[in-house]
Structure formats: structure tokens, C-alpha cells
Tab-separated table of C-alpha atoms and ligand atoms in Angstrom:
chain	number	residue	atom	x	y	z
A	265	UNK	CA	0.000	0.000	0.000
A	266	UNK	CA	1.239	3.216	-0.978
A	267	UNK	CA	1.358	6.636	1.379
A	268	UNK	CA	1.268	9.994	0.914
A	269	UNK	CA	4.313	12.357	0.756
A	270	UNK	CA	5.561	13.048	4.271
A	271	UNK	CA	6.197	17.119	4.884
A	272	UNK	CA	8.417	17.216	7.543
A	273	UNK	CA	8.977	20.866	8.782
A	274	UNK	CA	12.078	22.657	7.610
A	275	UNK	CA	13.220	22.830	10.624
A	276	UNK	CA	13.812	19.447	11.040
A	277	UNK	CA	15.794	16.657	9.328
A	278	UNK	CA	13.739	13.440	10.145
A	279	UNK	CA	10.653	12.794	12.234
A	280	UNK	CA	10.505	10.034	15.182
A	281	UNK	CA	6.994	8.654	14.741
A	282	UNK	CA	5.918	6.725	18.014
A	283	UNK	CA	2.162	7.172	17.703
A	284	UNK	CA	0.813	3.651	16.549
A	285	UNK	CA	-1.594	4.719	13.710
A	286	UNK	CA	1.397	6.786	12.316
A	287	UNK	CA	3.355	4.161	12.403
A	288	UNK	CA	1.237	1.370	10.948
A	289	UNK	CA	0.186	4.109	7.990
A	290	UNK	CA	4.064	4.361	7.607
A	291	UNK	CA	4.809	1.054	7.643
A	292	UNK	CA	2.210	-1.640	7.296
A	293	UNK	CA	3.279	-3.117	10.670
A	294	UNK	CA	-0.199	-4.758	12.485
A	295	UNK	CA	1.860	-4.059	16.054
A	296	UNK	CA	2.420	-0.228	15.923
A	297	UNK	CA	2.411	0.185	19.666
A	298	UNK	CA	5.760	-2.193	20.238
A	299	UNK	CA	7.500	0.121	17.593
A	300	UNK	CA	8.778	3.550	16.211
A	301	UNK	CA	9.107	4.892	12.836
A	302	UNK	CA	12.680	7.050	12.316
A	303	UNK	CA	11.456	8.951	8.888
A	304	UNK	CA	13.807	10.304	7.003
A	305	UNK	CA	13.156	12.252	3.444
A	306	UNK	CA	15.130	9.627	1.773
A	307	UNK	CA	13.142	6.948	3.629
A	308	UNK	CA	12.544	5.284	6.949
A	309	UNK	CA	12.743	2.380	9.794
A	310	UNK	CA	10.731	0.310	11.532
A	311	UNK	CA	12.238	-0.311	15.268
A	312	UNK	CA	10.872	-3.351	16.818
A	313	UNK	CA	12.331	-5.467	19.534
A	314	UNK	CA	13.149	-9.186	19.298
A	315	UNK	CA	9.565	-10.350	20.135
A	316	UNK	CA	8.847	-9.194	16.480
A	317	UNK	CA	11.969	-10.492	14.768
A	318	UNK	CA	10.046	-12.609	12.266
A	319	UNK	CA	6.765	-10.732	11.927
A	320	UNK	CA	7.753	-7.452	11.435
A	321	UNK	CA	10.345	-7.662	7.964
A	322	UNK	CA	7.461	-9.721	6.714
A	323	UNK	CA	4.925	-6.733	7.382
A	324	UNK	CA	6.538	-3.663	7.025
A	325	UNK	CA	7.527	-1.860	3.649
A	326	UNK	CA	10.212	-0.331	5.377
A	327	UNK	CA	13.728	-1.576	6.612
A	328	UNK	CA	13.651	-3.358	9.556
A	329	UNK	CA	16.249	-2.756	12.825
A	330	UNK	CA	15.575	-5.276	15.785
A	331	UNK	CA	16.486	-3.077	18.975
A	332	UNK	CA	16.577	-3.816	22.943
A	333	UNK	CA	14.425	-1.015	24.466
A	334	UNK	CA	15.690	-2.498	28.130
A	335	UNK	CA	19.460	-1.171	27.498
A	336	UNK	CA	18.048	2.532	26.877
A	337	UNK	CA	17.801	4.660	23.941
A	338	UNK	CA	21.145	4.313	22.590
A	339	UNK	CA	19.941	2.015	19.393
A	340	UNK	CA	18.988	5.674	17.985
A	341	UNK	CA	22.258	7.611	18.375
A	342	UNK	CA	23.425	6.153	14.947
A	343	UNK	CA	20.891	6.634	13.116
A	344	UNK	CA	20.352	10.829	14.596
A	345	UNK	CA	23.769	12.010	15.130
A	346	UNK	CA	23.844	15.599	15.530
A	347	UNK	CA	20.301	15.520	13.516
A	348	UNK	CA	17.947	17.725	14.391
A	349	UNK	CA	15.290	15.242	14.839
A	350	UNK	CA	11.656	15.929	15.276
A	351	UNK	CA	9.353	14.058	18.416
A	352	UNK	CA	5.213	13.897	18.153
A	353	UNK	CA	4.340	16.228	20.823
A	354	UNK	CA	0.698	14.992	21.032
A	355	UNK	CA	2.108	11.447	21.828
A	356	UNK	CA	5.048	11.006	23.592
A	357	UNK	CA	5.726	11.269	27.055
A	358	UNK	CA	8.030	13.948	29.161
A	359	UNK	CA	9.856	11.135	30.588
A	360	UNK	CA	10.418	9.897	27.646
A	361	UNK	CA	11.557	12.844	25.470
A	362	UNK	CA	13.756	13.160	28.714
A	363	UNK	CA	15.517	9.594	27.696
A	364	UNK	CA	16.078	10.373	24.287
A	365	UNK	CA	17.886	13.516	24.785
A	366	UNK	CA	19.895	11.681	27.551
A	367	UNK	CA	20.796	8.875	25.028
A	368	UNK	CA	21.522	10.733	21.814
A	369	UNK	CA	23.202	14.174	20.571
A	370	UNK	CA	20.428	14.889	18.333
A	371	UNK	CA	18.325	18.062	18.807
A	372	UNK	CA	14.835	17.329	19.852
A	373	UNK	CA	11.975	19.632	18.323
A	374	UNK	CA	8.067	19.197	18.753
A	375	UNK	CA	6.195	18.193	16.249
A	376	UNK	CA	1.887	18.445	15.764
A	377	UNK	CA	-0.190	16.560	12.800
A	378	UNK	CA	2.480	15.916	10.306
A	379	UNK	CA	1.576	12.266	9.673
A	380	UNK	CA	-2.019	12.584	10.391
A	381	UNK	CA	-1.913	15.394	7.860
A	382	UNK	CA	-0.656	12.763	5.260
A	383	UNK	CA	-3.822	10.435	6.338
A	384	UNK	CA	-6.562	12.506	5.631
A	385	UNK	CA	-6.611	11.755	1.923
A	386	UNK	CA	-6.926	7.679	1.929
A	387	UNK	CA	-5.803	5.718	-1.204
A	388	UNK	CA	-8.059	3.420	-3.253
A	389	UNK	CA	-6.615	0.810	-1.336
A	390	UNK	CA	-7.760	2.034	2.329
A	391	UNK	CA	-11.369	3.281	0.832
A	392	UNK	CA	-11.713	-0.092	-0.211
A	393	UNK	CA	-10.914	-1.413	3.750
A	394	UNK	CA	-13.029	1.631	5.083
A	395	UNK	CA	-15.944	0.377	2.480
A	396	UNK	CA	-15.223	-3.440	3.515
A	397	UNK	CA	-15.727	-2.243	7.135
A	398	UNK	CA	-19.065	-0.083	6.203
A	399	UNK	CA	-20.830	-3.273	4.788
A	400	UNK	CA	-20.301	-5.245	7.618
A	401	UNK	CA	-21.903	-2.578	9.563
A	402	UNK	CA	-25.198	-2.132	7.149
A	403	UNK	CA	-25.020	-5.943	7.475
A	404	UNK	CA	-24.923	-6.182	11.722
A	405	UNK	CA	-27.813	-2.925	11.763
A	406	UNK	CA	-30.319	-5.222	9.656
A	407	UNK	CA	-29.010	-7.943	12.215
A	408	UNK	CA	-29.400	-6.156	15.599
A	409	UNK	CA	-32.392	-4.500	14.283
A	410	UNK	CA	-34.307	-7.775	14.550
A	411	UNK	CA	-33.182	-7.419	18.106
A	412	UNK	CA	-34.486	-4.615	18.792
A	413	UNK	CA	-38.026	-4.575	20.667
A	414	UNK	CA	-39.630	-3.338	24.030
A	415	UNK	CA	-37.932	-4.966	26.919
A	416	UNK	CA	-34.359	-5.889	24.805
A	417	UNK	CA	-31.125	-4.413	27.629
A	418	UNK	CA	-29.354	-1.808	25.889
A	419	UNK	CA	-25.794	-4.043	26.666
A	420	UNK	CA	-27.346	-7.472	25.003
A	421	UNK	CA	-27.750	-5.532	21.764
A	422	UNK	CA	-24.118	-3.987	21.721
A	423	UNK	CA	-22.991	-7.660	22.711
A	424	UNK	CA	-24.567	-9.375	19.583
A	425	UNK	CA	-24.095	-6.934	17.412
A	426	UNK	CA	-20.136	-6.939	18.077
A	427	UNK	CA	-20.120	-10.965	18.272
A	428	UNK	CA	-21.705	-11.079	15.088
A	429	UNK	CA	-19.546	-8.387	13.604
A	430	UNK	CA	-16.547	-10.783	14.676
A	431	UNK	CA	-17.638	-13.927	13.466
A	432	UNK	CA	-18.391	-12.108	10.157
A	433	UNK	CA	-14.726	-11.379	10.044
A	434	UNK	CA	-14.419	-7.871	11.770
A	435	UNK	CA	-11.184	-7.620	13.469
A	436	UNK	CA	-13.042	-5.977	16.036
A	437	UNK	CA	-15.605	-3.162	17.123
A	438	UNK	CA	-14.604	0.191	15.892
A	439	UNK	CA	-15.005	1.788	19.439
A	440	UNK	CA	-17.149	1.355	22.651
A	441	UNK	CA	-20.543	1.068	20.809
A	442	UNK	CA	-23.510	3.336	21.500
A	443	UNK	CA	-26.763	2.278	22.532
A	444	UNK	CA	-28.425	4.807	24.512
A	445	UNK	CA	-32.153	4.553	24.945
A	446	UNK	CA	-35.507	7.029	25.539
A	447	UNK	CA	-34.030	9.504	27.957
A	448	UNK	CA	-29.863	8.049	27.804
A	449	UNK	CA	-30.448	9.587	24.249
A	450	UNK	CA	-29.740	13.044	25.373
A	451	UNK	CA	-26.081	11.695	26.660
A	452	UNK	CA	-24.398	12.127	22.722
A	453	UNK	CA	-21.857	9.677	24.261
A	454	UNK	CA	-24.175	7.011	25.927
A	455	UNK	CA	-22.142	3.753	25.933
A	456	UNK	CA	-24.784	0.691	26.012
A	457	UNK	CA	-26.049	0.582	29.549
A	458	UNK	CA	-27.967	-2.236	32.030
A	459	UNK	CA	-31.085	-0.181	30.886
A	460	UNK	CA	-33.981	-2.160	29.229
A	461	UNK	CA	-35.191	-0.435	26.182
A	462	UNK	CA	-39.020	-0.010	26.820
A	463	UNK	CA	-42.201	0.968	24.301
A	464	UNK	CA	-42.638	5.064	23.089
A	465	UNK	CA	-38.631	5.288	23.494
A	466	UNK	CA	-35.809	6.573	20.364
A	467	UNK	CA	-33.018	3.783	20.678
A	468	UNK	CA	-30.044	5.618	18.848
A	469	UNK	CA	-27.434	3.108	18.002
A	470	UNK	CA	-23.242	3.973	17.380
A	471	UNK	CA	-21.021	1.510	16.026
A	472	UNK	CA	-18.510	0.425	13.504
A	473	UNK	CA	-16.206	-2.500	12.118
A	474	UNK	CA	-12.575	-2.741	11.479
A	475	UNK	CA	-11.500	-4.471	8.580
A	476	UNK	CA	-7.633	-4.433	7.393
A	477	UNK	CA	-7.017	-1.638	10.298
A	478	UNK	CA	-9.207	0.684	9.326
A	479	UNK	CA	-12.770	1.620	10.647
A	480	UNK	CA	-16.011	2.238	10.165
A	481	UNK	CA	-18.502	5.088	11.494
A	482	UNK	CA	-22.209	5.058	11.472
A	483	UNK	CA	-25.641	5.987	13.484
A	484	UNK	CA	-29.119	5.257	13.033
A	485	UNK	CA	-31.852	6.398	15.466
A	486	UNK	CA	-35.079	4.085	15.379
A	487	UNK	CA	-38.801	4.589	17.125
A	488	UNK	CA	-39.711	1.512	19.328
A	489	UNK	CA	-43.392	2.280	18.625
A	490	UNK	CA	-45.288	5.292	18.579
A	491	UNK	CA	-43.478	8.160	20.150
A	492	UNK	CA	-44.167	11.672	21.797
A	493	UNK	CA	-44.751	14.349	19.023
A	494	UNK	CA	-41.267	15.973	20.115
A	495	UNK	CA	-39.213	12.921	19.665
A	496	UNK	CA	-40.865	12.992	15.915
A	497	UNK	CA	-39.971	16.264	15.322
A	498	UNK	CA	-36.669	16.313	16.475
A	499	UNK	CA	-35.826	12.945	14.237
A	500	UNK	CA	-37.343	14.971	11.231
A	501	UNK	CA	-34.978	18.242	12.072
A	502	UNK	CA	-31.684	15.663	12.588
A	503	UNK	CA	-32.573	14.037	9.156
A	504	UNK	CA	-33.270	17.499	7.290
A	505	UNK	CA	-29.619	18.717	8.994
A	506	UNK	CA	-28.146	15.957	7.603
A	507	UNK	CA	-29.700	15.969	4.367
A	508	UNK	CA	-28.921	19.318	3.440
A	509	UNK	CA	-25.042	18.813	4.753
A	510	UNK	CA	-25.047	15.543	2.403
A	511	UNK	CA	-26.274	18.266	-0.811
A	512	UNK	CA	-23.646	21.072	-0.054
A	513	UNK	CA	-20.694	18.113	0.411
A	514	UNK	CA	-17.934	18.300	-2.205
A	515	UNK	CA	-14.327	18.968	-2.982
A	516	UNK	CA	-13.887	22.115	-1.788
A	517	UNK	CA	-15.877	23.233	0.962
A	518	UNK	CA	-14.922	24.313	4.202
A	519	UNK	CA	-15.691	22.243	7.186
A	520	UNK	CA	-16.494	24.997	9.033
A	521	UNK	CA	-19.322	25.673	6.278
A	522	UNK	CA	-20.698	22.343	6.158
A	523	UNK	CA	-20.912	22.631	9.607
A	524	UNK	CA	-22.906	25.637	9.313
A	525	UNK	CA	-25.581	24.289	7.005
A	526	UNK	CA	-26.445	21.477	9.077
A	527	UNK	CA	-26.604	23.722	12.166
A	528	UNK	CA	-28.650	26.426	10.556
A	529	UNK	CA	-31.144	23.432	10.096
A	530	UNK	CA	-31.300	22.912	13.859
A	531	UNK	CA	-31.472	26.467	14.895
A	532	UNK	CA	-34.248	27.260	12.213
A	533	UNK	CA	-36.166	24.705	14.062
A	534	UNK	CA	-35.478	26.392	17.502
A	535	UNK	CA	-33.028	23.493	18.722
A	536	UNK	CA	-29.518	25.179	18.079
A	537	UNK	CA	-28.575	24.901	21.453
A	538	UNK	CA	-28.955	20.914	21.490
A	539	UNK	CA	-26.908	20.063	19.029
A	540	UNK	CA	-23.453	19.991	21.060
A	541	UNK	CA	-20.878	18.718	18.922
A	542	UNK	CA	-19.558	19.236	16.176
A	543	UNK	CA	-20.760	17.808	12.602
A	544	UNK	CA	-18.163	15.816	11.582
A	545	UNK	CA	-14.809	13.869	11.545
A	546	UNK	CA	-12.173	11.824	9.244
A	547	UNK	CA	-12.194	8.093	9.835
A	548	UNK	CA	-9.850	5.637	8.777
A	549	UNK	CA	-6.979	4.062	11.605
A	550	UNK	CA	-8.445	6.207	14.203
A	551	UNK	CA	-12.242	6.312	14.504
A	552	UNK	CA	-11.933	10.024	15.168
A	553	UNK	CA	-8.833	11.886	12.807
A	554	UNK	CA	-8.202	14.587	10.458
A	555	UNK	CA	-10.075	16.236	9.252
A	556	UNK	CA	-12.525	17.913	11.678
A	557	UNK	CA	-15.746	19.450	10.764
A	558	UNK	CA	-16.664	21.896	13.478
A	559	UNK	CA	-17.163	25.971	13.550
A	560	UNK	CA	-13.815	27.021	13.485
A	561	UNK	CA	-12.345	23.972	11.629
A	562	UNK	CA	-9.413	25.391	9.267
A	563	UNK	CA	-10.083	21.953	6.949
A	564	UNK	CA	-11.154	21.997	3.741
A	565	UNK	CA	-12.770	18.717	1.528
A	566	UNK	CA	-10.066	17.211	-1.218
A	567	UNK	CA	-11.247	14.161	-2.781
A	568	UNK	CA	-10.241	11.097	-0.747
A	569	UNK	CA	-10.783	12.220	2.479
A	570	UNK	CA	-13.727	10.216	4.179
A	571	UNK	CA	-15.678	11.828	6.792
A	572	UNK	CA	-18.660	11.289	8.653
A	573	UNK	CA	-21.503	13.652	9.059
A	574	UNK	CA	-23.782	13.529	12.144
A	575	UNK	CA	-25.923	15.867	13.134
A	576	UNK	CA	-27.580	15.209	16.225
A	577	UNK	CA	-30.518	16.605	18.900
A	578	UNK	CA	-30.440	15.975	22.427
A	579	UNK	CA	-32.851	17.045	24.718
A	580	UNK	CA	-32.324	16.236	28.698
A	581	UNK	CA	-34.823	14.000	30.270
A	582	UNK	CA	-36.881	13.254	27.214
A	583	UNK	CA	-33.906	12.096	24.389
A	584	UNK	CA	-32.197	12.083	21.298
A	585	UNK	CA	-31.162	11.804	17.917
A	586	UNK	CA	-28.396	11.167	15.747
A	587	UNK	CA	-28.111	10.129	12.295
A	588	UNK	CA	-24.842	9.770	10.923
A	589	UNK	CA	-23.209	9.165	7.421
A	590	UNK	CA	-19.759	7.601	6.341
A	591	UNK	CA	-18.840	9.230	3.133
A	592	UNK	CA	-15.928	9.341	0.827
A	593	UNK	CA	-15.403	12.624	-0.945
A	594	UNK	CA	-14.927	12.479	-4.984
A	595	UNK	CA	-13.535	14.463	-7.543
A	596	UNK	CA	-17.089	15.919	-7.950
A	597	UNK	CA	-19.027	15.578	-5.159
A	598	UNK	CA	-19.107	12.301	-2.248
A	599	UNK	CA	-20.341	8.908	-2.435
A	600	UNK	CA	-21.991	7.160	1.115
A	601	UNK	CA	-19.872	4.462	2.333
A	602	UNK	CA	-22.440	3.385	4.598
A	603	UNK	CA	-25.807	2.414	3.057
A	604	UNK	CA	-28.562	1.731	5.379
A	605	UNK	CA	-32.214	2.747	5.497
A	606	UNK	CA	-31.917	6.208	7.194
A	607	UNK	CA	-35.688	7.456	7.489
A	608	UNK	CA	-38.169	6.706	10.058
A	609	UNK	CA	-37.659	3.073	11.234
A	610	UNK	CA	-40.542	2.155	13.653
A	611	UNK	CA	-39.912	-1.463	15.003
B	824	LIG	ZN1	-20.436	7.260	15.214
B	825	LIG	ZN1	-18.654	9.624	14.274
């Protein structure tokens, strides 16, 4: 799998990459939290210890060195002599920035996004793994939706769907899933509880797949029943948010603009101060990366960036909704990576 060019500041004349999704995206190795990435503009190096002596040349495009972390830091002095060398400030620890400049002459410098910036626009190849991980999901909803009824526990539901996700060859659940019930709908980030979904409630259900190391990213909201006139209304406002932010989507736009259309939905309908995050964000080996759609987001759409959009209402001590979309943005406008029934779903 190819990458994208790596920008490393001018002020620097390599980049230590010790975040894992950096250096899996670097380097293709499956365990990026036992090693770094020394980048280089002329290439880089995948330091592993000895547990990963066999696995990791066979995985990673780049060079392999086998090091002993144990003995110190020393394995990088040869390799950053005198460099000016820069760390991920976001990532690494003080104690360890502390060890590297005790074990090598190189100058340390921090470092924000320079990786991550490479990420935002996937190749073909990781669309296809973010798409592979988007079916499965379509495929669990029409699954757990059978589920779903008066008197089902919020916690069974996130259960089967991830056990079924697994045997259907997800490498795992894309994040905590969400299942958060009649009034746990107002809490945007209600991880599946002990509660018992009951009759008249919104059920809003979170979740994703991973497939080849990269995620998926969707919501649905469904009616168990007939509801309260509010909860109607505010699915109807979510949906007409969303819709609108799915029309104005395209190479580009601003974030901060798409942002704004789904939000001027919301506050039309009198509701601007209950939707309390922001519309958006990338997807791909973190469920939540660059780029980020909020108000005062500096990103703009380029074609192969995959984002979500997910507007949502929440409304303390009556509920919630959120609808959300996993799209891929094209050369002329975006295609949905996730494909299941959206509108009013009354089981
Ligand atoms: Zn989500
Ligand atoms: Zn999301």
C-alpha cells in the first residue's frame, strides 16, 4: 500500500513517529504500539524489539532494525547524530523525550499533525478497507435491528451486534458502541447501559467495524413504537440537517461551512442549542482523525478524504437523535460508504 508524501517541517531533518496509527500508515506493521518509525526524506525504519523479529520484515515496507528497548535509547544515536530530529508532541511522554535527549546528541523539536496530515486523503486501497468495514456494519444494523423490541437491555444488543460483527470477520468493534435509549439519548456519548429499552422510546445506536485496520462510522436512530410528538420532530430536524449537509458536500468546501448548514437546520427549528458537537470527523486508523468538521475547523474537503456527518438533537430527560453518514469525498461531489435505510424506522 502506498502513502502519501511526508512534509516534515524545515526545521527538522527526520521525524521520530511513536504514535501507533502513524506508524502502521508508515509502515504496514499490524503491532504499531511495540515500535517507532525514524522517517527520514530519503526513507525510513521500523524499530521493533526481538519479540517481532520474524513478523515485522514480513509486514513492514520499510527496513527493519531489531532493537533492545531495556538497554536505553542508545539504538537511535546512529541513526540521529547531531540531527535535528523531530518528536510527536501529542504522543510522547516527558519522561520519555527526557531519555532520548539523555541517550543521543540529536536536537529534539516538537512536532503536531504531520503524519495525520498525510492520512486525511486515503488511497483506493484504504477506501476499499473503510468500504469493507461499512458493509459489515449495514449488514450487523439489519441484524441487531431484529433485536431490537420493548424490553431488549441496551448491553445485550451492543454484545450481539459486536459478536456477530466478529464472526463475520471484523477484526473488532470500531469503538465502545452506542446504545443509549428514551431519555440516555440526550447523553451524545451514551455507551450501552444495564437499561432495558421499553415501548414510546428513540433507541439511537453507534457503532462500527474494522477491517484491514481501518474503521467504520455510522448511526441510526429508530422509534420503538409510537413516540411523543417531540421525539418525531426532532428525528425529522436531525434528518433534514443531515440531508442538506449531504447536498452542499464536495471537494472544496470548508468544514467549518458544512458545519454551518447542518446547524442552521437545527437552529431554524429552535433546537440550536442541542446540538453539542460538532458535525463531523475523518475516519480511517483512528475512529476520530483529520479532518474535523466543526465551527472554526481550518479543513477543507479534497477528494479522498472520508468523513462522517452527524448531526444530532439531544434534549435532557426526554432524548435524542443522531443520524450519521460515512462518506468518501470524490472528484465531484461524495459517495456514502455506509448504506442503510436512514428514514423513520418504527420497530
Ligand atoms: Zn459514530
Ligand atoms: Zn462519528
Amino acid at each position: 500500500m502506498n502513502v502519501n508524501r511526508i512534509e516534515l517541517p524545515q526545521s527538522t531533518d527526520a521525524l521520530l513517529v511513536t504514535k501507533p496509527e502513524n506508524v502502521r500508515y508508515l509502515s504496514g506493521f499490524t503491532a504499531p504500539e511495540d515500535a517507532w518509525v525514524l522517517w527520514r526524506p530519503e526513507g525510513g525504519l521500523l524499530l521493533t524489539d526481538a519479540r517481532y523479529a520474524e513478523q515485522a520484515p514480513a509486514e513492514s515496507r520499510l527496513p527493519v532494525e531489531i532493537v533492545n528497548p531495556r538497554e536505553g535509547r542508545g539504538f537511535l544515536e546512529p541513526h540521529v547524530r547531531g540531527l535535528r530530529v523531530g518528536y510527536e508532541a501529542g504522543h510522547l511522554p516527558c519522561a520519555e523525550l527526557e531519555r532520548l535527549g539523555e541517550a543521543t546528541t540529536a536536537r529534539w523539536q516538537a512536532t503536531a499533525g504531520i503524519v495525520e496530515k498525510a492520512r486525511t486523503v486515503k488511497t483506493s486501497e484504504e477506501i476499499a478497507r473503510i468500504r469493507a468495514a461499512a458493509e459489515l456494519a449495514d449488514r450487523g444494523f439489519a441484524f441487531v435491528l431484529e433485536l431490537l423490541r420493548a424490553g431488549a437491555r441496551e448491553r445485550d444488543l451492543a454484545l450481539e451486534l459486536e459478536f456477530w460483527l466478529r464472526k463475520q470477520g471484523a477484526e473488532g468493534p470500531a469503538f465502545d458502541f452506542i446504545v443509549a435509549s428514551g431519555p440516555r439519548g440526550a447523553l451524545p456519548h451514551g455507551v450501552a447501559s444495564d437499561k432495558v429499552i421499553e415501548a414510546g422510546e428513540l433507541v439511537t445506536l453507534d457503532f462500527g467495524a474494522i477491517v484491514g485496520g481501518y474503521r467504520s462510522d455510522m448511526t441510526r436512530t429508530v422509534a420503538v413504537g409510537s413516540v411523543a410528538p417531540e421525539l418525531r420532530r426532532i428525528f425529522d430536524v436531525t434528518l433534514a440537517a443531515l440531508e442538506a449537509a449531504l447536498e452542499a458536500a464536495r471537494p472544496g468546501v470548508r468544514a467549518r461551512e458544512l458545519d454551518a448548514v447542518a446547524r442552521g437546520v437545527i437552529e431554524e427549528a429552535g433546537y440550536g442549542e442541542r446540538f453539542v458537537h460538532s458535525l463531523g470527523h475523518g475516519v480511517g486508523l483512528e475512529i476520530h482523525e483529520a479532518p474535523f468538521l466543526h465551527r472554526s475547523s481550518e479543513d477543507v474537503l479534497e477528494p479522498g478524504m472520508v468523513v462522517t456527518l452527524e448531526p444530532g438533537i439531544y434534549v435532557p430527560g426526554v432524548g435524542g437523535v443522531r443520524i450519521e453518514e460515512l462518506v468518501v469525498v470524490t472528484a465531484s461531489g461524495i459517495v456514502l460508504l455506509s448504506h442503510s435505510p436512514r428514514s423513520w424506522t418504527e420497530v
